[in-house]
PDB file of C-alpha atoms and ligand atoms in Angstrom:
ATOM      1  CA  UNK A   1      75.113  88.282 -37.776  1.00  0.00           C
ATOM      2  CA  UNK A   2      73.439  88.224 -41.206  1.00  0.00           C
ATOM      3  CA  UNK A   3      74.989  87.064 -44.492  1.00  0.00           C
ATOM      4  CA  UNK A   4      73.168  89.830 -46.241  1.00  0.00           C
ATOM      5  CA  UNK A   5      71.920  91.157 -49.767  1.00  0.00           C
ATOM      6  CA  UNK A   6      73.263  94.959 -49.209  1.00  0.00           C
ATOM      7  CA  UNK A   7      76.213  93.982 -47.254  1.00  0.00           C
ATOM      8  CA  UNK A   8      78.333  91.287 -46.877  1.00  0.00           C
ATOM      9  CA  UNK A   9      77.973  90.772 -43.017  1.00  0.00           C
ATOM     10  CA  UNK A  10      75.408  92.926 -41.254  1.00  0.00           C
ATOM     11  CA  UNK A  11      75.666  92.569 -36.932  1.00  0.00           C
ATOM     12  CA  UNK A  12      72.538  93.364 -34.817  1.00  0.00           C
ATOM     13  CA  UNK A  13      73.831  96.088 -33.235  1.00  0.00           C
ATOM     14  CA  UNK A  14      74.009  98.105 -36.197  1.00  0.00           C
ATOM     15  CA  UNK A  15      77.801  96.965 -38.335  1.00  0.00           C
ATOM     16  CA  UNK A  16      77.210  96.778 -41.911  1.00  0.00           C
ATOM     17  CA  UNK A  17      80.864  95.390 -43.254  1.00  0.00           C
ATOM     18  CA  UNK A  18      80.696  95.881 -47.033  1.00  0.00           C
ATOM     19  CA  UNK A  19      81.278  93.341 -49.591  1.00  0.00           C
ATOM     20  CA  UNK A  20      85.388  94.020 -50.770  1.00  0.00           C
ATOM     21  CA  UNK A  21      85.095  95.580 -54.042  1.00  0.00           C
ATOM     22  CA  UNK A  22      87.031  92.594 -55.503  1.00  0.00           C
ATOM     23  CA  UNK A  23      84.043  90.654 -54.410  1.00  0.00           C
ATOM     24  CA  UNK A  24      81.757  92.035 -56.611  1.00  0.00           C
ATOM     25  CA  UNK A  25      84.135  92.798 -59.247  1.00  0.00           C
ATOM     26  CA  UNK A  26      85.234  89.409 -59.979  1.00  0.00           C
ATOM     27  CA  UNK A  27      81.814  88.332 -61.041  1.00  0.00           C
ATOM     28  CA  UNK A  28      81.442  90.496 -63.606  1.00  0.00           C
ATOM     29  CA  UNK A  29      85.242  89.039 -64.965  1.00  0.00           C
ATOM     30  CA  UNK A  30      84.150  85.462 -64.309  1.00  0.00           C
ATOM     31  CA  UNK A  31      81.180  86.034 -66.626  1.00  0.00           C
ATOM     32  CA  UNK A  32      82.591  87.899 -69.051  1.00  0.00           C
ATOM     33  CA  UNK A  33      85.074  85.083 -69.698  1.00  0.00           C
ATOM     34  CA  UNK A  34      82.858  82.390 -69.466  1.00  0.00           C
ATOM     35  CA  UNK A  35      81.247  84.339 -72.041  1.00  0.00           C
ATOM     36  CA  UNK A  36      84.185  84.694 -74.380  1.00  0.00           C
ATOM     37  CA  UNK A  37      84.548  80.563 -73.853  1.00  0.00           C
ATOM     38  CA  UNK A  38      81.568  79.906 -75.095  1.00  0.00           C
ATOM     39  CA  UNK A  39      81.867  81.963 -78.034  1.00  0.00           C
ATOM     40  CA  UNK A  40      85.015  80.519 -79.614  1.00  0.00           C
ATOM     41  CA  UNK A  41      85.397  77.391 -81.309  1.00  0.00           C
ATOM     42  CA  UNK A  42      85.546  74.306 -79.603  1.00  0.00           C
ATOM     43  CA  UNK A  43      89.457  72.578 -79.311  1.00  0.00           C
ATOM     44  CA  UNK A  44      90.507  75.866 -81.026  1.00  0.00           C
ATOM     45  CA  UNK A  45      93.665  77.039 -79.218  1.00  0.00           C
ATOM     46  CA  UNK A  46      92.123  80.388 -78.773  1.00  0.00           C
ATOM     47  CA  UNK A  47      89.458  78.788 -76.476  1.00  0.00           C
ATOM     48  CA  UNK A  48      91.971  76.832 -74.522  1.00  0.00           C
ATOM     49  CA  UNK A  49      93.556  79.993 -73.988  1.00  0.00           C
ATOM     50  CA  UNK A  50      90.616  81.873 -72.694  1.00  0.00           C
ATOM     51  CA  UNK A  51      90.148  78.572 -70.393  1.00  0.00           C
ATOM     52  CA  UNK A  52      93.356  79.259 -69.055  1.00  0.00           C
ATOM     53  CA  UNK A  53      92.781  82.309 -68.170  1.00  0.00           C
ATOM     54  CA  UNK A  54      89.440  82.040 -66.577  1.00  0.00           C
ATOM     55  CA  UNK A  55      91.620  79.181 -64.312  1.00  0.00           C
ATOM     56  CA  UNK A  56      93.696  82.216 -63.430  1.00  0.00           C
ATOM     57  CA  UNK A  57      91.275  84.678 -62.944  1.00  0.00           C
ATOM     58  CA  UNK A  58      89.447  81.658 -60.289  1.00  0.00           C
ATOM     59  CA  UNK A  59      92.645  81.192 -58.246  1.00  0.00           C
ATOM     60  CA  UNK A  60      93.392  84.471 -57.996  1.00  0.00           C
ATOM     61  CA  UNK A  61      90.095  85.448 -56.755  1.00  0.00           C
ATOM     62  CA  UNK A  62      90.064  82.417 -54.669  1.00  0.00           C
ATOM     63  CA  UNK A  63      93.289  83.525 -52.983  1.00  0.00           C
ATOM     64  CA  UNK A  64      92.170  87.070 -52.789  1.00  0.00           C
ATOM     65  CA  UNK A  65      89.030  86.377 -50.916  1.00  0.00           C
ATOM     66  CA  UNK A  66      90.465  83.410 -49.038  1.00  0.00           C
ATOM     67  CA  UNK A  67      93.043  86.523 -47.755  1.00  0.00           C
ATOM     68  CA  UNK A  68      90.108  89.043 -46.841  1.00  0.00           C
ATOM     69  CA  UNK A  69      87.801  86.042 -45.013  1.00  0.00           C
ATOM     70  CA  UNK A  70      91.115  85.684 -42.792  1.00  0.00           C
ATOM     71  CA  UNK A  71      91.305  89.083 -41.934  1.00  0.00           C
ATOM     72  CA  UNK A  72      87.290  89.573 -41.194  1.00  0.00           C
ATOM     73  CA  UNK A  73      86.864  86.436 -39.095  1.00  0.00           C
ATOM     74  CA  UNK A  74      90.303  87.521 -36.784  1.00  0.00           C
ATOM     75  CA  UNK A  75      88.792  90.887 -36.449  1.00  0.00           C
ATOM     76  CA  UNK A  76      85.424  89.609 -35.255  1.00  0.00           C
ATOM     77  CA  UNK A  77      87.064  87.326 -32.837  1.00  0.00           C
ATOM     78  CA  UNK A  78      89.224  89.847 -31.995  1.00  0.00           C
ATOM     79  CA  UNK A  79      86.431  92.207 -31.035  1.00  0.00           C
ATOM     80  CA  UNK A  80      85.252  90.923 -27.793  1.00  0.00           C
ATOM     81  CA  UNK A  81      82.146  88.997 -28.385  1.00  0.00           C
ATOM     82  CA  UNK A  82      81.844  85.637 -26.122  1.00  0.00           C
ATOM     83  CA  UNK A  83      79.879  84.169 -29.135  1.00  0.00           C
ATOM     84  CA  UNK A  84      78.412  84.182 -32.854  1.00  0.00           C
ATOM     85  CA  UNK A  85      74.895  83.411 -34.073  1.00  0.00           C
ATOM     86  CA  UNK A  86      74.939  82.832 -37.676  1.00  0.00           C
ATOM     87  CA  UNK A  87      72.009  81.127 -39.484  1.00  0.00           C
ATOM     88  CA  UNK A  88      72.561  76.992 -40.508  1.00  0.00           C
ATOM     89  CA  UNK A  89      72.175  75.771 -43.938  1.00  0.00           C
ATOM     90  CA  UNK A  90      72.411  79.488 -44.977  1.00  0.00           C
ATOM     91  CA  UNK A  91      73.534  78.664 -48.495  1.00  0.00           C
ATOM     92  CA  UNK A  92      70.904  75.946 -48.980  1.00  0.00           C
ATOM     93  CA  UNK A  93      68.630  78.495 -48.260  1.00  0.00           C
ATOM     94  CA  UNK A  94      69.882  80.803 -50.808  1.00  0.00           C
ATOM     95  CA  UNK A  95      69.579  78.479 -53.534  1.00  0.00           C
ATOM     96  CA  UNK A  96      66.307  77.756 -52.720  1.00  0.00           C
ATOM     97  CA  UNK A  97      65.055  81.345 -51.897  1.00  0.00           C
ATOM     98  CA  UNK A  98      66.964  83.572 -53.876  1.00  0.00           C
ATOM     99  CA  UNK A  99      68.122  81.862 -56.875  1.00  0.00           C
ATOM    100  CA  UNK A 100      71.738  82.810 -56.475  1.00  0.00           C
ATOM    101  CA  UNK A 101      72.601  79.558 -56.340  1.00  0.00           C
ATOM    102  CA  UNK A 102      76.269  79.084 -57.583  1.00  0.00           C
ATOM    103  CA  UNK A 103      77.798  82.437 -56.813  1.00  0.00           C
ATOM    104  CA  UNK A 104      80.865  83.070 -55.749  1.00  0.00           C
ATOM    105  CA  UNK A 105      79.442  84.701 -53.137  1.00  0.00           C
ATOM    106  CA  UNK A 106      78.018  81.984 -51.704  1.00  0.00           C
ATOM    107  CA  UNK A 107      81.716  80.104 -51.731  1.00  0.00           C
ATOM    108  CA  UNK A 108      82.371  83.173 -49.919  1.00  0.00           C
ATOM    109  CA  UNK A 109      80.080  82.542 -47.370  1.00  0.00           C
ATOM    110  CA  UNK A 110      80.556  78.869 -47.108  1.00  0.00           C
ATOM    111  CA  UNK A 111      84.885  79.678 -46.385  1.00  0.00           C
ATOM    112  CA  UNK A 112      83.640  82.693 -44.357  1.00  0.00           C
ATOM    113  CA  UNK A 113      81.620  80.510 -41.201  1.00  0.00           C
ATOM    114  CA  UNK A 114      84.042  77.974 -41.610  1.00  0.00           C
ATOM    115  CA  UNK A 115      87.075  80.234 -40.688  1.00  0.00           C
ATOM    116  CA  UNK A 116      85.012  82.183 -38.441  1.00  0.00           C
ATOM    117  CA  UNK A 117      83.893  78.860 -36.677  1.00  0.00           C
ATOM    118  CA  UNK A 118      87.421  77.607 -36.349  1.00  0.00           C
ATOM    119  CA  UNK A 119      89.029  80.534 -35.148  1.00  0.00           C
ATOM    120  CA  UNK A 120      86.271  81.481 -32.596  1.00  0.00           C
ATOM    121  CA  UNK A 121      86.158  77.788 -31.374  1.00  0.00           C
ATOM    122  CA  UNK A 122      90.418  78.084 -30.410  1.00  0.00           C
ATOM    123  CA  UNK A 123      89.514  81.083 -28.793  1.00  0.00           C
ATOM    124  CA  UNK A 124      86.728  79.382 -27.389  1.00  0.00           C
ATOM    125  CA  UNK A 125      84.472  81.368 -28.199  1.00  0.00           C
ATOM    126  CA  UNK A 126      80.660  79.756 -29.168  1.00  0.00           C
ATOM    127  CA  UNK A 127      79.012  79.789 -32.328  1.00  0.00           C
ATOM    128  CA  UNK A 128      75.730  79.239 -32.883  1.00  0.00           C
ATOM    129  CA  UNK A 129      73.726  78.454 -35.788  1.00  0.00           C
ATOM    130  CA  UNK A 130      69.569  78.746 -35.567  1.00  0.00           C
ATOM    131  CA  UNK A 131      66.962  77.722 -37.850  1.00  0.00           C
ATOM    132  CA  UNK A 132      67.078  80.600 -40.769  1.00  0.00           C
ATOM    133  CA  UNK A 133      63.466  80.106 -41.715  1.00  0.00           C
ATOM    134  CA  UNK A 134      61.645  84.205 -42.290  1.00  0.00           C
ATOM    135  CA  UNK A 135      64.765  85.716 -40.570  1.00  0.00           C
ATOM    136  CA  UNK A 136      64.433  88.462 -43.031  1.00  0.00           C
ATOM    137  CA  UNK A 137      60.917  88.578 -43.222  1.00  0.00           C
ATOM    138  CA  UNK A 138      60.119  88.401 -39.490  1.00  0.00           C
ATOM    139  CA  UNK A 139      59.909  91.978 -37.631  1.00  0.00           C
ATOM    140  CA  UNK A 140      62.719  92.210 -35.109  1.00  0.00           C
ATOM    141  CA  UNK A 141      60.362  94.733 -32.867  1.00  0.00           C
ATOM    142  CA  UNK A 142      57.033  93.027 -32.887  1.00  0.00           C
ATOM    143  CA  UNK A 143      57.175  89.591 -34.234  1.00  0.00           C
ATOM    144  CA  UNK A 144      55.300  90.211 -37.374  1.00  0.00           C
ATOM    145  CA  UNK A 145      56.027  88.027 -40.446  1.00  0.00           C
ATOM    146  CA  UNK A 146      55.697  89.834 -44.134  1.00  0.00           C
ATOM    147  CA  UNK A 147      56.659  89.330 -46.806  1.00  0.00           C
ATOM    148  CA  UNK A 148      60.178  91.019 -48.204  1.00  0.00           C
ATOM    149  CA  UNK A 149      60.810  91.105 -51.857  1.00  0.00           C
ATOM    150  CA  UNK A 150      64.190  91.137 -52.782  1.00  0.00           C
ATOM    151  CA  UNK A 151      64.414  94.678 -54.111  1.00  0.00           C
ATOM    152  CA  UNK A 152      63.389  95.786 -50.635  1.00  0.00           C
ATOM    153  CA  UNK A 153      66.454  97.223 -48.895  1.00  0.00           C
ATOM    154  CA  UNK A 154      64.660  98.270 -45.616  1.00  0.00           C
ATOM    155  CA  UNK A 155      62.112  96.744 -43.997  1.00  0.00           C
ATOM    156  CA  UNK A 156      59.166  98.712 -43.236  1.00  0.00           C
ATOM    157  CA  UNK A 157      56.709  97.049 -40.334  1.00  0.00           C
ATOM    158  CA  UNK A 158      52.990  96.593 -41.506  1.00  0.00           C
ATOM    159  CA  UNK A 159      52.292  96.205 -37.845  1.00  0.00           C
ATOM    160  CA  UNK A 160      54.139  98.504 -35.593  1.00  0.00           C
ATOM    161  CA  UNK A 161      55.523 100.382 -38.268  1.00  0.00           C
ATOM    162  CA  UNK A 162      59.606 100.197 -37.330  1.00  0.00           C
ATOM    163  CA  UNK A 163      61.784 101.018 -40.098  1.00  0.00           C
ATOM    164  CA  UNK A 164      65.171  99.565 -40.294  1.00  0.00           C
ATOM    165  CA  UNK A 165      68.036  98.202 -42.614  1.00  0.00           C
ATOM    166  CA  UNK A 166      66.350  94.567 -43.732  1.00  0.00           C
ATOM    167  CA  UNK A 167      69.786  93.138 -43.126  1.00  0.00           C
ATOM    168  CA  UNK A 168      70.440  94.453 -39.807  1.00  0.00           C
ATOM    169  CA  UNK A 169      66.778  93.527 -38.986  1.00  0.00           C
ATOM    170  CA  UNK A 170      67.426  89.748 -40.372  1.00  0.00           C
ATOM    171  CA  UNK A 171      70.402  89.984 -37.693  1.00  0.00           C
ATOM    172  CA  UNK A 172      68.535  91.169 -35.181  1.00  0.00           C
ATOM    173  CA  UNK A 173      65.784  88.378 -35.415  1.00  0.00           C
ATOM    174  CA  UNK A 174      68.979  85.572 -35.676  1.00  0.00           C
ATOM    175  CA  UNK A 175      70.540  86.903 -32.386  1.00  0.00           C
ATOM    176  CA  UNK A 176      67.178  86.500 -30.755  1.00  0.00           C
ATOM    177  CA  UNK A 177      67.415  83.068 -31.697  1.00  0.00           C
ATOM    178  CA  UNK A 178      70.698  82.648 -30.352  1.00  0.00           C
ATOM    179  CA  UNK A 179      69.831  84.178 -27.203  1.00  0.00           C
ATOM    180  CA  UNK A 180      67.067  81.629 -26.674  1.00  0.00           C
ATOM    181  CA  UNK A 181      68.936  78.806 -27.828  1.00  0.00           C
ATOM    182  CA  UNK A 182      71.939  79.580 -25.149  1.00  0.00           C
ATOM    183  CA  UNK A 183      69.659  80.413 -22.605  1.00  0.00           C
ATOM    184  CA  UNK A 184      68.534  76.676 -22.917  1.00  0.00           C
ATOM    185  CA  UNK A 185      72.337  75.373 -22.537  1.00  0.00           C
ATOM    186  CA  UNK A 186      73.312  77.775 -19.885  1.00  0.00           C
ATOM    187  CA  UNK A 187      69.857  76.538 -18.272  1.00  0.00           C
ATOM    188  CA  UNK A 188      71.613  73.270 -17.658  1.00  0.00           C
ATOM    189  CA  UNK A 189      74.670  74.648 -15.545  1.00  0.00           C
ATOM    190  CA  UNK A 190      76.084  77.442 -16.338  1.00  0.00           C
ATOM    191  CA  UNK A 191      74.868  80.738 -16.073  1.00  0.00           C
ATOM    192  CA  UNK A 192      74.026  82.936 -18.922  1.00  0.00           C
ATOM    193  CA  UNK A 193      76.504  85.049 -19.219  1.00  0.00           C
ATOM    194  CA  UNK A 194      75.337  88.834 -20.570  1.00  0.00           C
ATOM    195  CA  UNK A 195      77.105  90.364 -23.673  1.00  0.00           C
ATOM    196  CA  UNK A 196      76.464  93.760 -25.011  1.00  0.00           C
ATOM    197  CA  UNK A 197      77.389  94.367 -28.495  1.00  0.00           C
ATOM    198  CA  UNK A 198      79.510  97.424 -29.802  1.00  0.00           C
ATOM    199  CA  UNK A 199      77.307 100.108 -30.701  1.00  0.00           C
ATOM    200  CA  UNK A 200      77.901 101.552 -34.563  1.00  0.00           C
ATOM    201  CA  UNK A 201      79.035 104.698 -32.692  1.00  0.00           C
ATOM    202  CA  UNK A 202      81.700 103.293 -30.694  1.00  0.00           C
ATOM    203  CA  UNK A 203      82.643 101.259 -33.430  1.00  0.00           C
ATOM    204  CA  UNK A 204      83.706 104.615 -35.069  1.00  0.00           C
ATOM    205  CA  UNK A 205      85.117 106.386 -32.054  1.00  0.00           C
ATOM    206  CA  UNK A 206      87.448 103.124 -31.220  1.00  0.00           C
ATOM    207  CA  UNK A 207      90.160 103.601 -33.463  1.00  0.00           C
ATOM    208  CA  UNK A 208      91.917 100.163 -32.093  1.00  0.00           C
ATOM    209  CA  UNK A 209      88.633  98.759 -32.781  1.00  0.00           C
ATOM    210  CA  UNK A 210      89.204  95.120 -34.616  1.00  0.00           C
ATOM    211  CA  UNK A 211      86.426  95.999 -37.146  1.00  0.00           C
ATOM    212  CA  UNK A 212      87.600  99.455 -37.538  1.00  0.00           C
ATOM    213  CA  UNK A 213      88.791  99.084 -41.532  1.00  0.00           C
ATOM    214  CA  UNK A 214      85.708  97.396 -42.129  1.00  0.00           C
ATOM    215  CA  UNK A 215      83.215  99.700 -41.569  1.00  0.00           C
ATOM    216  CA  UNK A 216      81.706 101.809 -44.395  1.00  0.00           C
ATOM    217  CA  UNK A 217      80.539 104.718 -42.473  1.00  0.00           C
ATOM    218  CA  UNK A 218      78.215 106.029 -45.396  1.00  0.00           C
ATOM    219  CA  UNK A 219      76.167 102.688 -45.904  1.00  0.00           C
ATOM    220  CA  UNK A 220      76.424 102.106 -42.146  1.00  0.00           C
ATOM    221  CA  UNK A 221      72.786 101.636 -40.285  1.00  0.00           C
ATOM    222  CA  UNK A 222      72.743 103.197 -36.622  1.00  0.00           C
ATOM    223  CA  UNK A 223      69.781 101.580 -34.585  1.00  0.00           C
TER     224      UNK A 223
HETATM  225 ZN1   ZN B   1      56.785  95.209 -36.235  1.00  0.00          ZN
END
C-alpha cells in the first residue's frame, strides 16, 4: 500500500480509501485557530481562551482519527491478505520531499502503520517495509524513473506510455519490493506462499467485504 497525496491509502490492486472528511477538515480549524492565537494579545484572557480551545479542537481530532485508524487497520487485516508492504521512514521522507512536514496527516500516518503493524502481527500476519526511494516516480510497468511533480495526479509513462493513478502506481512499485524482499526470506525455508489481491471490482460486489465502507467508488482507480 501507498500513503498517498489523492488518497489516504491507495492498494496495488486498485483500492483508493479516501482521506475521512474530518481529516481534511480539521486542518483548516487547526489553522484557523492558530491564527486567531496569534492575533490576540499576549497573557490576555481572550488568548488563553482561544488556547483552550485549540487544546480541544487537538484532542478531539486526535480521538476522532485515533477511532477511524482502528477501524481501517481491522478491516485490512480483516480482509484476507497474508501480509502488508508499506514503505519505511515514510514520514521522514515526506518532510524531506514534500514539505508537509508537521501535518496532522503525517501523525495520521505515523498511528496508522503502527496499529496496522500491531494488529496484523497478533494475527500474524507480516508486514513489510522497503526502501521508499522514487516509489512514486518509478514506472510500475517498465521500470522507468521520471520525474513526478506534485500536482501530477496520474502518472503518465515517458517510456511505455501506461497511464495510471500515481498513487496506485507508487503501490504497485512498493509491493514489487515486498515481493522481492519475501521471496529472499521464504528462500531460506519456507516456501513463498502466493497471494492475490482483491480486485476493485470484487471489492464492490462483496458486500461483507472488510473494506467495503471504505471505498469511494467515484475516485476509485480500476487497473
Ligand atoms: Zn513505463
Amino acid at each position: 500500500m501507498d500513503l498517498g497525496l489523492n488518497s489516504f491509502i491507495a492498494l496495488s490492486g486498485g483500492t483508493k480509501i479516501q482521506k475521512p472528511k474530518f481529516m481534511r477538515e480539521k486542518r483548516k480549524r487547526i489553522a484557523r485557530w492558530q491564527r486567531i492565537i496569534a492575533r490576540r494579545n499576549k497573557g490576555s484572557k481572550r488568548r488563553e481562551k482561544a488556547k483552550e480551545r485549540l487544546q480541544i479542537i487537538y484532542e478531539h481530532s486526535k480521538n476522532q482519527s485515533n477511532d477511524y485508524l482502528h477501524k481501517l487497520s481491522h478491516a485490512l487485516v480483516s480482509s484476507g491478505y497474508t501480509s502488508f508492504v508499506v514503505e519505511g521512514l515514510h514520514i521522514q521522507n515526506m518532510m524531506k520531499d514534500h514539505k508537509l512536514a508537521g501535518s496532522v496527516q503525517d501523525a495520521s500516518w505515523n498511528r496508522f502503520i503502527q496499529l496496522l503493524s500491531y494488529k496484523a502481527e497478533s494475527a500474524g500476519l507480516r508486514v513489510v517495509k522497503v526502501n521508499p526511494r522514487n516509489t512514486s516516480k518509478e514506472c510500475s510497468n517498465c521500470g522507468n524513473v521520471q520525474d513526478m511533480p506534485l500536482s501530477e495526479r496520474t502518472y503518465v509513462c515517458n517510456r511505455c506510455g501506461i497511464s495510471m493513478d500515481r498513487d496506485i502506481n507508487a503501490a504497485i512499485n512498493i509491493l514489487k519490493r515486498g515481493r522481492a524482499g519475501l521471496a529472499r526470506i521464504y528462500a531460506q525455508g519456507e516456501s513463498v506462499r502466493p497471494q492475490r489481491e482483491a480486485t476493485l471490482d470484487e471489492l464492490r460486489t462483496d458486500k461483507t467485504h472488510p473494506l467495503q465502507n471504505y471505498i469511494n467508488a467515484e475516485e476509485a482507480h480500476t487497473l
